[in-house]
Short mmCIF file of N, CA, C and O in Angstrom, two decimals:
data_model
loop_
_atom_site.label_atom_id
_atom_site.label_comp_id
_atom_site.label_asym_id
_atom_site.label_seq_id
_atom_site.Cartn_x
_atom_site.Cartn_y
_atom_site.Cartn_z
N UNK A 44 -35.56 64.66 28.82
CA UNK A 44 -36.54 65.65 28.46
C UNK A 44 -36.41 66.87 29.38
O UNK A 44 -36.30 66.76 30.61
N UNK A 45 -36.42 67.93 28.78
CA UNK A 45 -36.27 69.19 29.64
C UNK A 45 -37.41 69.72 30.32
O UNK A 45 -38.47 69.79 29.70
N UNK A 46 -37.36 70.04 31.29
CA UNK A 46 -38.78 70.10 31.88
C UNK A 46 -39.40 71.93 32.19
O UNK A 46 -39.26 72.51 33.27
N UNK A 47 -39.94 72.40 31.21
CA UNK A 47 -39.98 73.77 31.41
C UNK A 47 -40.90 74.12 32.86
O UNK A 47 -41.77 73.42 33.38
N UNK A 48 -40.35 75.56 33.33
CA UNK A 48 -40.63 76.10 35.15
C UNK A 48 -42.36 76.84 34.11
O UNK A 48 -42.40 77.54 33.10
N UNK A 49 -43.41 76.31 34.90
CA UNK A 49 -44.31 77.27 34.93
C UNK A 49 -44.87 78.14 36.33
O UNK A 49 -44.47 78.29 37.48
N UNK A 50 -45.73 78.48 35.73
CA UNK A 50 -46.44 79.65 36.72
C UNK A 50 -45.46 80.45 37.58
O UNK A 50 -44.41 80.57 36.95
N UNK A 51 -45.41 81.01 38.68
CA UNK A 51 -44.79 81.78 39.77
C UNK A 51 -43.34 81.39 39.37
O UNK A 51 -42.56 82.34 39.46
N UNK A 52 -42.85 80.34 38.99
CA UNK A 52 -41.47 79.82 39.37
C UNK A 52 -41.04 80.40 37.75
O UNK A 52 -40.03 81.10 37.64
N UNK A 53 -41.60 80.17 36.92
CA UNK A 53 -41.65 80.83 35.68
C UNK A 53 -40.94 82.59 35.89
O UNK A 53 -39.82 83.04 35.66
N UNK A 54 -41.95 83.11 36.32
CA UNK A 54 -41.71 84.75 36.05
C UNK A 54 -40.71 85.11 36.80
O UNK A 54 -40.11 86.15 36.50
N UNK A 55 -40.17 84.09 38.32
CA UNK A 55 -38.91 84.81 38.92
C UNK A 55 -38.14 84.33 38.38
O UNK A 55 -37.13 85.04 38.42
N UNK A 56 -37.93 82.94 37.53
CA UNK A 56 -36.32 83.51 36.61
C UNK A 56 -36.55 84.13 35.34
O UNK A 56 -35.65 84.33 34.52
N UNK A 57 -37.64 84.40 35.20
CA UNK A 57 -37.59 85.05 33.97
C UNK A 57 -37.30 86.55 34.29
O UNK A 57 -36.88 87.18 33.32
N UNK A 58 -37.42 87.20 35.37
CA UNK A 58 -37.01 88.45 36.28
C UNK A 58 -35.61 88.22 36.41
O UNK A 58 -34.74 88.95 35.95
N UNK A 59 -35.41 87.08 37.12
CA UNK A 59 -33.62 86.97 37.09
C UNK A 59 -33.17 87.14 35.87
O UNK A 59 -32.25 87.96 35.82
N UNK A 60 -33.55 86.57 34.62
CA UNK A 60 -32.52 86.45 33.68
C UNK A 60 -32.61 88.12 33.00
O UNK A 60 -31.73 88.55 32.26
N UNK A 61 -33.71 88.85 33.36
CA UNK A 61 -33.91 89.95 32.83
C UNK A 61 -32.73 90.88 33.27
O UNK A 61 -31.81 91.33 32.58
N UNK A 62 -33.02 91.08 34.79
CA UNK A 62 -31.94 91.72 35.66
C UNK A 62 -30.72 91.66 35.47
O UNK A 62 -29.90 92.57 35.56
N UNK A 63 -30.49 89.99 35.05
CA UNK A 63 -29.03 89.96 34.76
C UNK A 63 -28.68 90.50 33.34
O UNK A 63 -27.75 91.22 32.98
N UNK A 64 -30.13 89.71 32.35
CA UNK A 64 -29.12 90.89 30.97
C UNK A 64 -28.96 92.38 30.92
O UNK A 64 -28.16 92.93 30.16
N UNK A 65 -29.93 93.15 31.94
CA UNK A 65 -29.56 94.60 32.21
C UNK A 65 -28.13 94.95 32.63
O UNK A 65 -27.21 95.53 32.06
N UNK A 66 -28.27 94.38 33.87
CA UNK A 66 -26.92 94.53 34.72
C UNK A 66 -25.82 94.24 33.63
O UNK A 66 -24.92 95.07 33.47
N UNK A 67 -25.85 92.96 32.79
CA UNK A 67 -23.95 92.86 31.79
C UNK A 67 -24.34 94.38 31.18
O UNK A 67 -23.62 95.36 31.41
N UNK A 68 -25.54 94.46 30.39
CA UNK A 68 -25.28 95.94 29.25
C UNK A 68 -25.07 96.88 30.42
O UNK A 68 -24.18 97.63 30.01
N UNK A 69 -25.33 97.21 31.46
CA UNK A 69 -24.87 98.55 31.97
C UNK A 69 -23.27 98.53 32.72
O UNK A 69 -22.61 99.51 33.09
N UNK A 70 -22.95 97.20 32.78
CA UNK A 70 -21.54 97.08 32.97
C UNK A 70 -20.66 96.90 31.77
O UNK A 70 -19.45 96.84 31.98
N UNK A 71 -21.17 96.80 30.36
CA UNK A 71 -20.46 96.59 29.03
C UNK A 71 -21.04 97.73 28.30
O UNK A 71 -20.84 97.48 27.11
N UNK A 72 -21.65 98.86 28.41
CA UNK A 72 -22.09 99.63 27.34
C UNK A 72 -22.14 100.88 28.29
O UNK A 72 -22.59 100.89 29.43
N UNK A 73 -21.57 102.00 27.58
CA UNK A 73 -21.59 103.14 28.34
C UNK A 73 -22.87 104.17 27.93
O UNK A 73 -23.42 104.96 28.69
N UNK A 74 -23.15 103.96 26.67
CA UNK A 74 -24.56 104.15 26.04
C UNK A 74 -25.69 103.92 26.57
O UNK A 74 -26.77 104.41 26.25
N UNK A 75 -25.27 102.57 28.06
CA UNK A 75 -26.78 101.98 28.58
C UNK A 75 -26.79 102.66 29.90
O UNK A 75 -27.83 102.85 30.54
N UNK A 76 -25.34 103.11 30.37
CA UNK A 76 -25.24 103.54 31.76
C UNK A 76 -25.88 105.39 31.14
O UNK A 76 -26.44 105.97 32.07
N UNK A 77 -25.86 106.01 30.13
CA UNK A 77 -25.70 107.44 29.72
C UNK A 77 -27.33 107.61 30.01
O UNK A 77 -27.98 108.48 30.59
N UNK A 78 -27.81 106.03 29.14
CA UNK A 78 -29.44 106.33 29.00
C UNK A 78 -29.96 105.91 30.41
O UNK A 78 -31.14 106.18 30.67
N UNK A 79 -29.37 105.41 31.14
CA UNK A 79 -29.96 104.74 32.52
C UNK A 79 -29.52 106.02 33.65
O UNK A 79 -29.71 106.01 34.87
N UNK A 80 -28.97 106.97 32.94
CA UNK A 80 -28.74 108.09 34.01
C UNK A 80 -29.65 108.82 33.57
O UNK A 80 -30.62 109.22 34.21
N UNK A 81 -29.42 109.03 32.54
CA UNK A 81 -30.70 110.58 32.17
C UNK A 81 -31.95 109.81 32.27
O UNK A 81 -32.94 110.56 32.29
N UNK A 82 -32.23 108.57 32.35
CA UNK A 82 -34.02 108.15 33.27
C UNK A 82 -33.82 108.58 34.25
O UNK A 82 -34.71 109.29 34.72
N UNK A 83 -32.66 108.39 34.99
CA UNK A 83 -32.98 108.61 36.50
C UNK A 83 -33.13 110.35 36.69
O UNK A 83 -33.88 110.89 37.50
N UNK A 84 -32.42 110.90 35.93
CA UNK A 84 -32.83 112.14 35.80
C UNK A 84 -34.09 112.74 35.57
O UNK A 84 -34.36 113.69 36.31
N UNK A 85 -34.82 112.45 34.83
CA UNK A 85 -35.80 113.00 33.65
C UNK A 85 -36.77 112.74 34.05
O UNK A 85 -37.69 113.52 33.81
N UNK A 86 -37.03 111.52 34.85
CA UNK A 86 -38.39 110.76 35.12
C UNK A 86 -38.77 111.66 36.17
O UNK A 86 -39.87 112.04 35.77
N UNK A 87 -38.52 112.33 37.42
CA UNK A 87 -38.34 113.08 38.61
C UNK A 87 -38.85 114.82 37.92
O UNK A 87 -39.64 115.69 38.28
N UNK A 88 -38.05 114.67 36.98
CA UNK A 88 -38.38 116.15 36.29
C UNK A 88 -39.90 116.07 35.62
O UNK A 88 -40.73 116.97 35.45
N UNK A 89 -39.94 114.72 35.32
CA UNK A 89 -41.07 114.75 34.23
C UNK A 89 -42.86 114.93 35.42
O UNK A 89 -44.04 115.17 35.14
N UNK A 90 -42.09 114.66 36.71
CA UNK A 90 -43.08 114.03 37.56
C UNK A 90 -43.48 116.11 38.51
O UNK A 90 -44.46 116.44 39.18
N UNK A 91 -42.37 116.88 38.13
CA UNK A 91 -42.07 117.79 38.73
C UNK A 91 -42.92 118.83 37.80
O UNK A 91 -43.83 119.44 38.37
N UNK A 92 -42.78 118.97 36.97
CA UNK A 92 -43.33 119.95 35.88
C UNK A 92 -44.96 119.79 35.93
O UNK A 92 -45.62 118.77 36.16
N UNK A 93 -45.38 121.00 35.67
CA UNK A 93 -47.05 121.32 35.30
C UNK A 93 -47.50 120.63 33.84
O UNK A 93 -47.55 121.43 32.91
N UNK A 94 -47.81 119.31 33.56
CA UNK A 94 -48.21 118.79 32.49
C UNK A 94 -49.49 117.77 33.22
O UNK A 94 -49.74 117.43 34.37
N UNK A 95 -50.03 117.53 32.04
CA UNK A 95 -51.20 116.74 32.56
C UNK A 95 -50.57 115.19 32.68
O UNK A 95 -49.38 114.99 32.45
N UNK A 96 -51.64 113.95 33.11
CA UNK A 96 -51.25 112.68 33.57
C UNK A 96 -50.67 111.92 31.49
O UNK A 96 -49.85 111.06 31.19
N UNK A 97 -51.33 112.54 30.86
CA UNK A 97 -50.69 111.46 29.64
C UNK A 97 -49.74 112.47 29.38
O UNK A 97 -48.59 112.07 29.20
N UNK A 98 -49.91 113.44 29.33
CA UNK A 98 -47.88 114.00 29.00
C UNK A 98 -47.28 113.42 29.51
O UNK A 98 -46.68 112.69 28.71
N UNK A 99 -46.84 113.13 31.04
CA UNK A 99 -46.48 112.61 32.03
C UNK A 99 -45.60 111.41 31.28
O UNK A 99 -44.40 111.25 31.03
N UNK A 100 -46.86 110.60 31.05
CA UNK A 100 -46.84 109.13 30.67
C UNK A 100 -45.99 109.25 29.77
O UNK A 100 -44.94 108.62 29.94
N UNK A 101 -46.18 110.23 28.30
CA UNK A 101 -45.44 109.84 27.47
C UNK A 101 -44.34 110.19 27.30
O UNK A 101 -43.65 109.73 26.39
N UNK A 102 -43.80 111.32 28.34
CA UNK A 102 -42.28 111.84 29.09
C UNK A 102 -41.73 110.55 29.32
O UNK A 102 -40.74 110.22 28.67
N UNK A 103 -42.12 109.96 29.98
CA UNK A 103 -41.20 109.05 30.94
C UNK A 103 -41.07 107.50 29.48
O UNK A 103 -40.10 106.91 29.01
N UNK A 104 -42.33 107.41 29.28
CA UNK A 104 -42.40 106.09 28.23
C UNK A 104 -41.08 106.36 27.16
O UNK A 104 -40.08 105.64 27.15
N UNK A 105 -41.28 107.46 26.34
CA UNK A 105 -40.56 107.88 25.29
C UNK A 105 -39.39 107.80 26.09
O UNK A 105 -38.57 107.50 25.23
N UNK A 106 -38.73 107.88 27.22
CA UNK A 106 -36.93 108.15 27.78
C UNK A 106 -37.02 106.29 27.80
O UNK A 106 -36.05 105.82 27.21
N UNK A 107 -37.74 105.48 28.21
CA UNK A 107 -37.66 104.21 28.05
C UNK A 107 -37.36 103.02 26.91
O UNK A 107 -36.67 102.01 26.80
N UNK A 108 -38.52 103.93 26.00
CA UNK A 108 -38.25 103.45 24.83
C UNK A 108 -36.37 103.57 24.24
O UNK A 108 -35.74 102.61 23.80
N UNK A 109 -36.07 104.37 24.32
CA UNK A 109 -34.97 104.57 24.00
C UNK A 109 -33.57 103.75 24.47
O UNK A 109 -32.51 103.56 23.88
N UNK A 110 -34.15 103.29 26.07
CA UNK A 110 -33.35 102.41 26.49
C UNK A 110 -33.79 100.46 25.81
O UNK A 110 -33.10 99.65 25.20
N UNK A 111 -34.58 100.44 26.10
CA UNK A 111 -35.46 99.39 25.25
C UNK A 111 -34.61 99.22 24.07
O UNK A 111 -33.95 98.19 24.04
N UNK A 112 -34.47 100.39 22.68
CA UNK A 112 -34.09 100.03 21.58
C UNK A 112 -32.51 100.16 21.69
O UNK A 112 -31.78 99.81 20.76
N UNK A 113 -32.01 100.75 23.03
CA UNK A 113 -30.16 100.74 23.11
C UNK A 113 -29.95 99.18 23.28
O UNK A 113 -29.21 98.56 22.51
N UNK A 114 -30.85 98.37 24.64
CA UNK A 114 -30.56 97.30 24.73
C UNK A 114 -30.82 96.14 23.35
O UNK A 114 -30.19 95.09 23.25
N UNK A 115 -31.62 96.51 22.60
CA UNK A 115 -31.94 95.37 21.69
C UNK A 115 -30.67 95.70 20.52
O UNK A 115 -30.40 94.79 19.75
N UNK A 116 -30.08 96.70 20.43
CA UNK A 116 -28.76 97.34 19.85
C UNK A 116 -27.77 96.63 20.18
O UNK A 116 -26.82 96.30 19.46
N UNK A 117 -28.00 96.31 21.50
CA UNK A 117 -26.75 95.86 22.32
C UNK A 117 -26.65 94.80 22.07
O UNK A 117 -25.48 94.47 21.88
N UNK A 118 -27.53 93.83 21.92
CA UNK A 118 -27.54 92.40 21.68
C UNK A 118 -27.75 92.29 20.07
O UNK A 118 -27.73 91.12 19.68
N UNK A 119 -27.89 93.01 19.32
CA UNK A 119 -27.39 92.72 18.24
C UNK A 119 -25.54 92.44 17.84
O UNK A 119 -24.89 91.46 17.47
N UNK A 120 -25.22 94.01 18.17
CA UNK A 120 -24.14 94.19 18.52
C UNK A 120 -23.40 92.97 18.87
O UNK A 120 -22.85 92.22 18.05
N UNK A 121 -23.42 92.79 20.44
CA UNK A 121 -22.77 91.39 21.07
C UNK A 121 -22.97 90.22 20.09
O UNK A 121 -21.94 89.69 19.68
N UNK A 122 -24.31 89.69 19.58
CA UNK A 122 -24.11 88.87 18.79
C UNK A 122 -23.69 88.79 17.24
O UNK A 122 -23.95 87.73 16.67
N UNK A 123 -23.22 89.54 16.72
CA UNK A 123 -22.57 89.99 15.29
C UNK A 123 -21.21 89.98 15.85
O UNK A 123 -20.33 89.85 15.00
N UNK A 124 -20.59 90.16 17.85
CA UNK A 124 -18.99 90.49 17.37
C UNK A 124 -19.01 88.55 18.28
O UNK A 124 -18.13 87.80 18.70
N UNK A 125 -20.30 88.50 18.21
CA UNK A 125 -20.09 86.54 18.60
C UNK A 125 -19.53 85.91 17.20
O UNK A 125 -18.63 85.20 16.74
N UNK A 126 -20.59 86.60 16.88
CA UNK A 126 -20.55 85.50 15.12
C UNK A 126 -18.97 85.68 14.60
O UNK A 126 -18.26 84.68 14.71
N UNK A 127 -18.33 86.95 14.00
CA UNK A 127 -17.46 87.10 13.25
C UNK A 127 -16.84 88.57 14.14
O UNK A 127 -17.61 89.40 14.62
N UNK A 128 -15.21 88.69 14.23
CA UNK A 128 -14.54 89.74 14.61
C UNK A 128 -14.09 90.56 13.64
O UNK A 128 -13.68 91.72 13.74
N UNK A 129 -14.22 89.63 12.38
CA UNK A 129 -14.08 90.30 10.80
C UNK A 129 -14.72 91.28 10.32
O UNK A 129 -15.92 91.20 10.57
N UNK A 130 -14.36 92.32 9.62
CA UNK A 130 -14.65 93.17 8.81
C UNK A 130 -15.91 92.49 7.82
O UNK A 130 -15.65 91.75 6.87
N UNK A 131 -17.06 92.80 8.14
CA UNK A 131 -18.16 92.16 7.32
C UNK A 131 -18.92 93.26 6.64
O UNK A 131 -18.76 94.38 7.12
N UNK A 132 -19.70 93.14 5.63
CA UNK A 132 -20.66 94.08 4.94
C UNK A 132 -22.01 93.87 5.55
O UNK A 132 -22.86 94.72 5.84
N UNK A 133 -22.03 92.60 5.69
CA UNK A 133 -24.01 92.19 6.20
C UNK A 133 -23.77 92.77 8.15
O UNK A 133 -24.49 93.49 8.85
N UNK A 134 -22.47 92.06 8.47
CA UNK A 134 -22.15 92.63 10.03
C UNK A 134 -22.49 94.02 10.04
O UNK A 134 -23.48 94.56 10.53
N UNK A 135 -21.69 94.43 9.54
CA UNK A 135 -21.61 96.47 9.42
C UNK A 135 -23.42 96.67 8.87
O UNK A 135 -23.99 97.67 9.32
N UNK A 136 -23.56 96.51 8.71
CA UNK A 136 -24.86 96.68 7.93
C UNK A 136 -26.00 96.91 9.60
O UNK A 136 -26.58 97.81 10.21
N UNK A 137 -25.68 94.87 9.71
CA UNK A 137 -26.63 94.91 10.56
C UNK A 137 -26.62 96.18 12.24
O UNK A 137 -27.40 96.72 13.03
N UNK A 138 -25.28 96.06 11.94
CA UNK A 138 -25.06 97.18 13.42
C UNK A 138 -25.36 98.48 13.31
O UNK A 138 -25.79 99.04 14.32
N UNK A 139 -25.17 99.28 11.99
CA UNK A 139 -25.66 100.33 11.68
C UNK A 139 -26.95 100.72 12.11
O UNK A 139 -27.25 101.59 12.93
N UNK A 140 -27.98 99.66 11.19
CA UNK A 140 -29.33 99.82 11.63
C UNK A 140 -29.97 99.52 12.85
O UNK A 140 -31.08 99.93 13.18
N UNK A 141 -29.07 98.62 13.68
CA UNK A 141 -29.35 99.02 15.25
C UNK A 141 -29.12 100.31 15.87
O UNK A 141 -29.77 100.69 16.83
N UNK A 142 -28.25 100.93 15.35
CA UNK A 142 -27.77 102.53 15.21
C UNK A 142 -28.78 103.41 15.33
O UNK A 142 -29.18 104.22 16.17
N UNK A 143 -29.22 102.83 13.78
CA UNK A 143 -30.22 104.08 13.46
C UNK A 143 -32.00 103.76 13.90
O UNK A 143 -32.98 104.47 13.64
N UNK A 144 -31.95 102.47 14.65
CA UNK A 144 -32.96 102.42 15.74
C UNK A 144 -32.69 103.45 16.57
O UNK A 144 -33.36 104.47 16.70
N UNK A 145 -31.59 103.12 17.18
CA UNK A 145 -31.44 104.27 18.68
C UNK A 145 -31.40 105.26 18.36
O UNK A 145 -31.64 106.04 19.28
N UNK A 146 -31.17 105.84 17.20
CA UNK A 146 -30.89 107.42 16.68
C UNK A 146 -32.52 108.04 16.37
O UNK A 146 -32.69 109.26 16.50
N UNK A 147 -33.50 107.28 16.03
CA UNK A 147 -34.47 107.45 15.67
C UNK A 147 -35.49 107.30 16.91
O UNK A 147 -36.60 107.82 16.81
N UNK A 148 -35.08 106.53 18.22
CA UNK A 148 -35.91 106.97 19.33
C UNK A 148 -35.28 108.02 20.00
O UNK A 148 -35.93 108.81 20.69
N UNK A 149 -34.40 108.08 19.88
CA UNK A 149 -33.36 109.11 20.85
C UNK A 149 -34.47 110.58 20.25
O UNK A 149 -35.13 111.32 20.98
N UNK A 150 -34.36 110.63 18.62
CA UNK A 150 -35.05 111.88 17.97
C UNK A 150 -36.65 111.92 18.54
O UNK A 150 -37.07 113.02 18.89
N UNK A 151 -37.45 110.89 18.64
CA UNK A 151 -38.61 110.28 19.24
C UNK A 151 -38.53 111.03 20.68
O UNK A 151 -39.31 111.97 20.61
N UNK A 152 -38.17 111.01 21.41
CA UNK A 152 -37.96 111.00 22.59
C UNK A 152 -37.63 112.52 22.94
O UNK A 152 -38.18 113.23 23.78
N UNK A 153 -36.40 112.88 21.90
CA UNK A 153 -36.55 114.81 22.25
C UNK A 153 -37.85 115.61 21.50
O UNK A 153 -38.60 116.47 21.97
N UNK A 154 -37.84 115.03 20.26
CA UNK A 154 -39.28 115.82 20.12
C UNK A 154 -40.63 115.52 20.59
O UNK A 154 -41.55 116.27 20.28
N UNK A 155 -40.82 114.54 21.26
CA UNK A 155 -42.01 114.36 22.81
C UNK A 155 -41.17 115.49 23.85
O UNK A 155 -41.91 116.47 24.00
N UNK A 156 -40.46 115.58 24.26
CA UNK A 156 -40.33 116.00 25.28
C UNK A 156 -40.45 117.63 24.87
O UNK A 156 -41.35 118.31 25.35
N UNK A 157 -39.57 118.14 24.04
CA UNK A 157 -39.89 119.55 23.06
C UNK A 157 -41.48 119.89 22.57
O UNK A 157 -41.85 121.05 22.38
N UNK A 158 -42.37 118.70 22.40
CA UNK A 158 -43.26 119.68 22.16
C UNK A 158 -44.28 119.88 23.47
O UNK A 158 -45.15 120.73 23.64
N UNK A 159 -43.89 118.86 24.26
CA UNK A 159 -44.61 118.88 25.59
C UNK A 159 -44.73 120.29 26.34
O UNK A 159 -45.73 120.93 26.68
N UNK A 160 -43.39 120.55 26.48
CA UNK A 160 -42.63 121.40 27.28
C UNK A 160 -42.40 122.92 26.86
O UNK A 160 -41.99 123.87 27.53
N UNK A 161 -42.93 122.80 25.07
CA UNK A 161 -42.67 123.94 24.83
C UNK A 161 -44.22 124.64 24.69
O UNK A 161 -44.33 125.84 24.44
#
């Protein structure tokens, strides 16, 4: 019988295993290192500029989100080139619309920041 970790012992590997699935996507995806630079960018700017505390918030949230929906991209991704290396229709399909997740916060994310700012 497997014996599941609760409480305290619970959330630090559940922190480890987090850290570590960050760390493979930013060492396997250049998409995660692009979006994990322009946070480190943006968040500093967002903190720098004359906006009130929920602009703020939704500066920095909206550049997150975007990493959020690259990584859940990513693991689609990885698991579709687990499943089959073949030329698939439902494969292609499914990776697209992880696509057009990220394409659709990425758009999320400049027009928060465009109408904030403008």
């Amino acid at each position: 019988m497997i014996t599941k970790r609760t409480g305290i012992l619970r959330v630090l590997y559940a922190t480890y295993y987090s850290l570590k699935g960050l760390r493979a996507a930013f060492l396997s995806e250049a998409a995660v290192r692009q979006e994990i630079f322009a946070i480190l960018i943006m968040t500093p700017v967002a903190f720098f500029i004359d906006v009130t505390h929920v602009e703020r918030i939704l500066l920095v949230i909206s550049l997150l989100i975007v990493l959020i929906t690259e990584l859940l991209n990513t693991s689609i991704e990885k698991l579709c080139d687990h499943v089959s290396t073949d030329i698939h229709l439902l494969i292609g399909r499914a990776k697209d619309i992880g696509s057009a997740a990220v394409f659709i916060s990425l758009m999320m994310a400049g027009f928060t920041w465009i109408s904030i700012l403008w």
